[in-house]
């Protein structure tokens, strides 16, 4: 029997037209074999966490269903980041064209060197919690914490919703249709 897992992915960009990078990233997620984009949040503008002398970020969260195991999916995410011009090994917490963070993979908890699940930044980052809540208001994390409770403890700190969902996906055709 094929089982499908539910995966939450955080997207972030602050270089080379970040809105375009995030939308392109959402489309690319849907092209991963055996992965389907179920929904995504609005796009949000956020102040940089890390060195302040970098542009604001655009953030979003996507929800995927996939039969790929976590590390296989991780490598697909890294391929997408690379295709969108990601340069690794640059300044720590510096600007980037596209970051795809695996936030949650079902209820898995893992501390592998390549992948920590849930993503350790999930618990206190407004630019993750608010779009995550938008996708799944009833979500409970593997340790029993509710996303809605974490969000209430986390000030929005200049987080700005910049658009409603701009893409819809036709299930049979995998064709993206921009909403008017
Ligand atoms: N800051 C914001 N606002 N959004 C991000 O996606 C983001 N990603 C990062 C660092 C550099 C930590 N800061 C960020 O990786």
Short mmCIF file of C-alpha atoms and ligand atoms in Angstrom, two decimals:
data_model
loop_
_atom_site.label_atom_id
_atom_site.label_comp_id
_atom_site.label_asym_id
_atom_site.label_seq_id
_atom_site.Cartn_x
_atom_site.Cartn_y
_atom_site.Cartn_z
CA UNK A 1 0.00 0.00 0.00
CA UNK A 2 1.31 3.45 -0.85
CA UNK A 3 1.10 5.81 2.09
CA UNK A 4 1.28 9.52 1.68
CA UNK A 5 2.68 11.90 4.20
CA UNK A 6 1.76 15.50 4.87
CA UNK A 7 4.66 17.91 4.80
CA UNK A 8 4.79 21.61 5.64
CA UNK A 9 7.44 23.62 3.84
CA UNK A 10 8.47 27.19 4.69
CA UNK A 11 9.53 29.40 1.80
CA UNK A 12 11.64 32.53 2.17
CA UNK A 13 13.41 34.87 -0.21
CA UNK A 14 14.94 38.36 -0.10
CA UNK A 15 16.92 38.54 -3.36
CA UNK A 16 16.19 38.84 -7.09
CA UNK A 17 12.48 39.68 -6.98
CA UNK A 18 11.47 37.74 -3.85
CA UNK A 19 7.75 37.62 -4.72
CA UNK A 20 8.61 35.94 -8.01
CA UNK A 21 11.07 33.60 -6.29
CA UNK A 22 8.44 32.42 -3.80
CA UNK A 23 5.75 31.95 -6.46
CA UNK A 24 8.24 30.08 -8.63
CA UNK A 25 9.19 27.97 -5.61
CA UNK A 26 5.52 27.05 -5.06
CA UNK A 27 5.19 25.96 -8.67
CA UNK A 28 8.42 23.96 -8.44
CA UNK A 29 7.21 22.10 -5.33
CA UNK A 30 4.31 20.83 -7.36
CA UNK A 31 6.66 19.39 -10.00
CA UNK A 32 8.43 17.06 -7.54
CA UNK A 33 7.52 13.50 -8.60
CA UNK A 34 4.87 12.02 -6.30
CA UNK A 35 4.46 15.33 -4.48
CA UNK A 36 1.33 17.41 -4.73
CA UNK A 37 0.79 20.88 -3.42
CA UNK A 38 -2.41 20.80 -1.35
CA UNK A 39 -2.50 24.45 -0.40
CA UNK A 40 -0.30 27.41 0.48
CA UNK A 41 -0.58 30.52 2.59
CA UNK A 42 -0.65 34.08 1.40
CA UNK A 43 2.69 35.77 0.87
CA UNK A 44 4.01 37.79 3.82
CA UNK A 45 6.64 40.53 4.00
CA UNK A 46 8.89 40.22 7.06
CA UNK A 47 11.86 42.00 8.60
CA UNK A 48 15.06 39.97 8.41
CA UNK A 49 15.94 37.73 11.29
CA UNK A 50 19.72 37.93 11.41
CA UNK A 51 21.91 40.74 10.08
CA UNK A 52 19.63 43.79 9.63
CA UNK A 53 21.54 45.19 6.64
CA UNK A 54 19.68 43.01 4.14
CA UNK A 55 16.37 43.44 2.29
CA UNK A 56 13.02 42.41 3.79
CA UNK A 57 11.96 38.83 3.15
CA UNK A 58 8.92 37.39 1.45
CA UNK A 59 7.69 34.29 3.28
CA UNK A 60 4.98 31.68 2.78
CA UNK A 61 4.14 28.15 3.85
CA UNK A 62 3.13 25.31 1.52
CA UNK A 63 1.42 22.02 2.37
CA UNK A 64 2.45 18.99 0.34
CA UNK A 65 1.42 15.40 0.24
CA UNK A 66 4.09 12.99 -0.88
CA UNK A 67 5.23 9.38 -0.87
CA UNK A 68 8.89 10.42 -0.69
CA UNK A 69 10.78 9.77 2.54
CA UNK A 70 12.10 12.86 4.39
CA UNK A 71 15.73 12.79 3.19
CA UNK A 72 14.72 12.17 -0.43
CA UNK A 73 12.31 15.07 -0.25
CA UNK A 74 15.01 17.22 1.38
CA UNK A 75 17.32 16.64 -1.55
CA UNK A 76 14.51 17.62 -3.98
CA UNK A 77 14.02 20.84 -2.01
CA UNK A 78 17.73 21.58 -2.23
CA UNK A 79 17.68 20.98 -5.99
CA UNK A 80 14.91 23.57 -6.33
CA UNK A 81 16.86 26.05 -4.16
CA UNK A 82 19.93 25.53 -6.34
CA UNK A 83 17.96 25.95 -9.58
CA UNK A 84 16.71 29.28 -8.25
CA UNK A 85 20.24 30.53 -7.78
CA UNK A 86 20.89 29.67 -4.14
CA UNK A 87 24.54 30.23 -3.20
CA UNK A 88 25.58 28.15 -0.21
CA UNK A 89 28.35 28.83 2.24
CA UNK A 90 27.85 32.58 1.99
CA UNK A 91 27.32 34.72 5.10
CA UNK A 92 25.47 32.93 7.95
CA UNK A 93 21.89 34.18 8.07
CA UNK A 94 22.65 36.33 5.03
CA UNK A 95 20.34 37.12 2.10
CA UNK A 96 19.14 34.34 -0.21
CA UNK A 97 17.20 33.82 -3.42
CA UNK A 98 15.14 30.94 -2.04
CA UNK A 99 15.08 28.95 1.15
CA UNK A 100 12.86 25.86 1.39
CA UNK A 101 12.69 24.62 4.97
CA UNK A 102 11.01 21.33 5.80
CA UNK A 103 9.02 22.43 8.86
CA UNK A 104 7.05 19.27 9.59
CA UNK A 105 6.85 15.78 8.11
CA UNK A 106 3.76 14.11 9.55
CA UNK A 107 4.43 13.75 13.26
CA UNK A 108 8.08 12.79 12.82
CA UNK A 109 10.66 13.93 15.31
CA UNK A 110 14.24 13.54 14.16
CA UNK A 111 17.66 14.89 15.06
CA UNK A 112 19.62 13.62 12.09
CA UNK A 113 22.63 15.71 11.10
CA UNK A 114 21.03 16.64 7.75
CA UNK A 115 17.50 17.19 9.02
CA UNK A 116 15.92 18.24 12.31
CA UNK A 117 12.17 17.67 12.55
CA UNK A 118 10.21 19.69 13.43
CA UNK A 119 12.32 22.58 12.11
CA UNK A 120 13.89 24.20 15.20
CA UNK A 121 12.94 27.73 14.08
CA UNK A 122 9.26 26.87 13.85
CA UNK A 123 8.39 27.59 17.48
CA UNK A 124 9.22 31.28 17.70
CA UNK A 125 9.39 32.73 14.18
CA UNK A 126 6.40 34.89 13.28
CA UNK A 127 7.16 34.53 9.56
CA UNK A 128 6.68 30.76 9.95
CA UNK A 129 3.90 30.56 12.56
CA UNK A 130 1.44 33.02 10.99
CA UNK A 131 1.43 31.48 7.49
CA UNK A 132 1.46 27.99 9.04
CA UNK A 133 -1.62 28.87 11.09
CA UNK A 134 -3.28 30.18 7.93
CA UNK A 135 -2.79 26.76 6.27
CA UNK A 136 -3.75 24.66 9.30
CA UNK A 137 -5.41 26.54 12.18
CA UNK A 138 -5.99 23.34 14.18
CA UNK A 139 -2.48 21.97 13.75
CA UNK A 140 -0.90 20.27 16.76
CA UNK A 141 2.86 19.73 16.75
CA UNK A 142 4.43 16.35 17.56
CA UNK A 143 5.16 17.51 21.13
CA UNK A 144 1.49 18.39 21.69
CA UNK A 145 1.84 22.18 21.34
CA UNK A 146 -0.83 23.91 19.28
CA UNK A 147 0.23 26.26 16.52
CA UNK A 148 -2.52 28.72 17.52
CA UNK A 149 -1.07 28.92 21.06
CA UNK A 150 2.49 29.43 19.82
CA UNK A 151 1.29 32.13 17.47
CA UNK A 152 -0.39 34.04 20.26
CA UNK A 153 2.91 34.08 22.17
CA UNK A 154 4.73 35.40 19.11
CA UNK A 155 4.36 39.11 18.26
CA UNK A 156 3.76 39.73 14.55
CA UNK A 157 6.66 42.24 14.58
CA UNK A 158 6.11 44.03 11.29
CA UNK A 159 4.88 40.93 9.50
CA UNK A 160 2.69 42.10 6.65
CA UNK A 161 0.35 39.95 4.60
CA UNK A 162 0.88 41.10 1.04
CA UNK A 163 -1.60 39.05 -0.91
CA UNK A 164 -4.21 36.39 -0.80
CA UNK A 165 -3.56 33.10 -2.51
CA UNK A 166 -2.52 33.89 -6.04
CA UNK A 167 -2.32 30.43 -7.51
CA UNK A 168 -4.74 27.58 -7.69
CA UNK A 169 -3.98 24.10 -8.81
CA UNK A 170 -6.20 21.97 -11.03
CA UNK A 171 -5.77 18.50 -9.58
CA UNK A 172 -5.99 16.44 -12.75
CA UNK A 173 -3.92 18.66 -14.99
CA UNK A 174 -1.27 20.07 -12.65
CA UNK A 175 -1.85 23.36 -14.44
CA UNK A 176 -1.42 26.55 -12.48
CA UNK A 177 -4.07 29.19 -12.92
CA UNK A 178 -3.46 32.69 -11.64
CA UNK A 179 -6.43 34.12 -9.76
CA UNK A 180 -7.64 37.53 -10.92
N1 LIG B 1 14.30 36.29 8.13
C1 LIG B 1 13.06 36.38 7.64
N2 LIG B 1 12.30 37.43 7.95
N3 LIG B 1 12.54 35.43 6.82
C2 LIG B 1 13.27 34.34 6.46
O1 LIG B 1 12.77 33.49 5.70
C3 LIG B 1 14.57 34.21 6.97
N4 LIG B 1 15.35 33.13 6.67
C4 LIG B 1 16.56 32.97 7.17
C5 LIG B 1 17.18 33.97 8.09
C6 LIG B 1 18.48 34.47 7.47
C7 LIG B 1 17.48 33.32 9.43
N5 LIG B 1 16.33 35.11 8.33
C8 LIG B 1 15.07 35.22 7.82
O2 LIG B 1 17.25 31.88 6.88
#
